[in-house]
Short mmCIF file of C-alpha atoms in Angstrom, two decimals:
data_model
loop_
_atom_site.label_atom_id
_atom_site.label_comp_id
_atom_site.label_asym_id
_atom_site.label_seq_id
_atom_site.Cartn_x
_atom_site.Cartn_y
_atom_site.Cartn_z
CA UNK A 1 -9.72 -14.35 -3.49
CA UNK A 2 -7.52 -17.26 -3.56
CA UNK A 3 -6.19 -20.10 -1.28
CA UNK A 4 -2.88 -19.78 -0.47
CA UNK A 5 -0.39 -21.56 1.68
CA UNK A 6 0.80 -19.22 4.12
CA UNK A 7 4.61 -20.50 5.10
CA UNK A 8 4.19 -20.08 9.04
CA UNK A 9 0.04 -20.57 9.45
CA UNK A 10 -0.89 -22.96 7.07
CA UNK A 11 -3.33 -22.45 4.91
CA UNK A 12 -5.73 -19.08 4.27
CA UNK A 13 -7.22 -16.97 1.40
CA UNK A 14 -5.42 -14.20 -0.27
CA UNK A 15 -6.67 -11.19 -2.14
CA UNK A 16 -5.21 -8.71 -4.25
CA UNK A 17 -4.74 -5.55 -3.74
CA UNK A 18 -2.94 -2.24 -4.81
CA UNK A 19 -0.61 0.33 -3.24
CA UNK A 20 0.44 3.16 -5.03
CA UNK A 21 4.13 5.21 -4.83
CA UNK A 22 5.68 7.75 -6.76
CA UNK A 23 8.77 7.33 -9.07
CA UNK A 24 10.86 8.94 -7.04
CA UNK A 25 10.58 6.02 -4.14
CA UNK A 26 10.89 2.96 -6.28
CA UNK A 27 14.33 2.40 -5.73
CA UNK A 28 14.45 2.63 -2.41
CA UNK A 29 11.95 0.21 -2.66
CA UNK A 30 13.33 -2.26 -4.81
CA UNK A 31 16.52 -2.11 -2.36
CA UNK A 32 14.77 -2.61 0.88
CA UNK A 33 13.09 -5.29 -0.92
CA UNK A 34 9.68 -4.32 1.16
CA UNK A 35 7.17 -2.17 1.38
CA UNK A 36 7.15 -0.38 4.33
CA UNK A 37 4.70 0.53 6.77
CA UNK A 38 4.22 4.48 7.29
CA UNK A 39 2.15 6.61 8.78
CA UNK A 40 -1.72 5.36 10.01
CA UNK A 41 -3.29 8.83 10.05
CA UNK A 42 -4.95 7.84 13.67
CA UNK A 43 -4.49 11.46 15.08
CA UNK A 44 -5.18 15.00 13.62
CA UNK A 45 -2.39 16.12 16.32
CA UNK A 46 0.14 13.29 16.80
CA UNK A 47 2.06 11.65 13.85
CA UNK A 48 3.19 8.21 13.45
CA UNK A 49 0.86 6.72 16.45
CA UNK A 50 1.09 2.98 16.32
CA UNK A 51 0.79 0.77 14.26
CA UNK A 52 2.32 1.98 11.49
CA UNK A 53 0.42 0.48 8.71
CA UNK A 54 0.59 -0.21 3.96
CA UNK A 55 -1.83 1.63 2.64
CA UNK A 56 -3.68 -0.92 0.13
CA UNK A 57 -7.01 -0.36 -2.32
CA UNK A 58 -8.88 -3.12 -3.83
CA UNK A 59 -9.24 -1.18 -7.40
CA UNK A 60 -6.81 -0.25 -9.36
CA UNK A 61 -7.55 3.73 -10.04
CA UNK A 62 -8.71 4.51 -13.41
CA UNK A 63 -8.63 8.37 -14.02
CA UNK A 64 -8.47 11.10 -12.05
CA UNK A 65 -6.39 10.03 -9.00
CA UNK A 66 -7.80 12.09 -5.21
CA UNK A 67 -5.87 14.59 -4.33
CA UNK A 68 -4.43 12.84 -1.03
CA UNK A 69 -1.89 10.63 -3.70
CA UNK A 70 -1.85 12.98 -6.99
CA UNK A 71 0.23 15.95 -5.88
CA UNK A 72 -2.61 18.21 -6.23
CA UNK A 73 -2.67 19.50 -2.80
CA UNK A 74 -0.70 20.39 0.41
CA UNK A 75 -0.34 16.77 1.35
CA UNK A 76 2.08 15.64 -1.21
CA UNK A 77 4.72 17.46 -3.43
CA UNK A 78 4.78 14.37 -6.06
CA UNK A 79 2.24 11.92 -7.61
CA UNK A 80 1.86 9.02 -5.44
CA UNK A 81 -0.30 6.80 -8.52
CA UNK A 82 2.40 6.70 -10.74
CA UNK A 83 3.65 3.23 -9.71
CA UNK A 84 0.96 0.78 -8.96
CA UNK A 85 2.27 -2.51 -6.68
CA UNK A 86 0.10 -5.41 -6.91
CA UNK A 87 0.18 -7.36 -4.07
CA UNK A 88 -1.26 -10.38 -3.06
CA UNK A 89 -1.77 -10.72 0.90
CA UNK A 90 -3.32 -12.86 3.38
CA UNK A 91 -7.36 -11.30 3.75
CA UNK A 92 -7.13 -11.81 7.16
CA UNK A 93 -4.52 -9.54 8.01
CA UNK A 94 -5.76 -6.37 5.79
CA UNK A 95 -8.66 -4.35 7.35
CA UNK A 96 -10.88 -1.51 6.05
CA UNK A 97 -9.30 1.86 6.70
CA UNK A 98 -12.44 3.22 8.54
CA UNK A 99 -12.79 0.17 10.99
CA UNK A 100 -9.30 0.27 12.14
CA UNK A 101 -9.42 3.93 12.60
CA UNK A 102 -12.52 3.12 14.82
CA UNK A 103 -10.26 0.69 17.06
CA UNK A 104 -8.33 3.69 17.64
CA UNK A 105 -11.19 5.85 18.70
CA UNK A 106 -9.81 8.66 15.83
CA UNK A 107 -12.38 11.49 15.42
CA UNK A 108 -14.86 11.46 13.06
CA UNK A 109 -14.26 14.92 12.05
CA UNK A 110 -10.56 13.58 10.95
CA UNK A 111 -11.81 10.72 8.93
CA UNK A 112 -13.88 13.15 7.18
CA UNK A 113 -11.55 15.49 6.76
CA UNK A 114 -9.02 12.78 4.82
CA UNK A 115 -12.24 11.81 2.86
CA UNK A 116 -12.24 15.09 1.37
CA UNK A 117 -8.61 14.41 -0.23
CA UNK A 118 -10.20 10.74 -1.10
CA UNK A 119 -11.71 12.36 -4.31
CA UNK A 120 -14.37 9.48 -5.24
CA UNK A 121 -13.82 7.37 -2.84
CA UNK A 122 -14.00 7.60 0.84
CA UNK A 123 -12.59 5.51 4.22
CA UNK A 124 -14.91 2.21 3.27
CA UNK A 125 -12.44 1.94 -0.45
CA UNK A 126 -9.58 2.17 1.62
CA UNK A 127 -7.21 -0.49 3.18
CA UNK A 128 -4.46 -1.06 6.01
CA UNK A 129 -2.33 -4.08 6.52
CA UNK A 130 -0.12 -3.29 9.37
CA UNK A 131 3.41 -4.56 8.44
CA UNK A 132 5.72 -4.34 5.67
CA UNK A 133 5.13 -6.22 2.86
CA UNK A 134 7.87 -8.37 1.15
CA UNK A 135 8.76 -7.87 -2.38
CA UNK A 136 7.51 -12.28 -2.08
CA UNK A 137 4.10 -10.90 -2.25
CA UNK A 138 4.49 -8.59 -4.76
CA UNK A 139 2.88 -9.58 -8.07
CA UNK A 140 3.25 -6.82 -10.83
CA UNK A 141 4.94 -3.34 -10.47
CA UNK A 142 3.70 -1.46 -12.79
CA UNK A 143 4.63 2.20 -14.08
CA UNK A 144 1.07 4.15 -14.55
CA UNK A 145 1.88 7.17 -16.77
CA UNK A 146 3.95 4.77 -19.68
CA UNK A 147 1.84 1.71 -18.47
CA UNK A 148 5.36 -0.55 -18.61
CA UNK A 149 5.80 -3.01 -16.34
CA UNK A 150 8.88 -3.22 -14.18
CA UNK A 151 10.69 -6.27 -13.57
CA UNK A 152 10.96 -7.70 -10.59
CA UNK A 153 12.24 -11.45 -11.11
CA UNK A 154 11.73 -14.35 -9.08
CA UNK A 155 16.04 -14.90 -8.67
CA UNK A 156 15.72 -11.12 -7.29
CA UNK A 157 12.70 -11.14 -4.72
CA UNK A 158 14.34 -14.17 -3.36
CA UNK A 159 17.54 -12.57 -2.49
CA UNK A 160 15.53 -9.56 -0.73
CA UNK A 161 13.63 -11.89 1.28
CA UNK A 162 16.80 -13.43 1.80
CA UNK A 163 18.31 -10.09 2.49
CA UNK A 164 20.69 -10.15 0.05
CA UNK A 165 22.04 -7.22 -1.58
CA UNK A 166 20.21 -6.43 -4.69
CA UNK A 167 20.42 -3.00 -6.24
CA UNK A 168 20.28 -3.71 -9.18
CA UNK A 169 16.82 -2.53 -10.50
CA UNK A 170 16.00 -4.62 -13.69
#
């Protein structure tokens, strides 16, 4: 944790955390210049209940990845680990995945059910922040399989927070 000066509410801690992508979403997310909320998993029947949400962990994975991000089962076609996004947010706004699914009264039976795709970790290792985060708050992108980092300069996340065009991926 860290104290940071949040632009519109003064001053708070930060903590770092880590959201995970695949390859084949990076540009997109270099040109939105955000990362962008998705779907909250509240409902076994309903999708995209509100509030969309970033998923976040607070350790980067070492090995094995679950199966819910790796590609390995009937969730995803692609490996969500293979990009790591370091991001440094405002503690106060990020809340454990199993006591926000509580708020929404989600079964239990659910939550166990995505803990199954968790591999070795479960709900409580799990983290929501529930808006998009700016490429401002971003502090390392980092490719996982080749371990290279990928720029993202200071001159560039400025113009996406601006909302400039910026396409260029560097």
């Amino acid at each position: 944790m860290r104290l940071s000066q949040h632009s519109d509410q003064g001053v708070g801690l930060n903590m770092i955390f880590y959201h995970y992508t695949c390859i084949e979403h990076i540009e997109e997310i270099f040109s939105d210049g955000f990362l962008k909320a998705s779907e909250a998993n509240i409902s076994p029947v309903e999708a995209h209940i509100k509030p969309d949400v970033v998923w976040l962990f607070k350790k980067p994975w070492v090995g094995q990845a679950p199966k819910m991000l790796s590609g390995s089962d009937s969730f995803s076609a692609v490996d969500k680990t293979r990009i790591c996004i370091t991001v440094d947010v405002p503690m106060e706004e990020v809340q454990r995945a199993d006591k926000f699914w509580k708020r929404f009264d989600t079964p239990d039976w659910w939550i166990k059910a995505l803990e199954k795709c968790g591999g070795k970790t479960n709900s409580k290792d799990w983290h929501v922040i529930t808006r998009n985060i700016p490429s401002t708050e971003w502090i390392e992108v980092r490719d996982r399989y080749s371990n290279q980092k990928i720029n993202v300069s200071l001159k560039r996340k400025q113009r996406l927070a601006r909302g400039d065009d910026a396409n260029d991926i560097e």
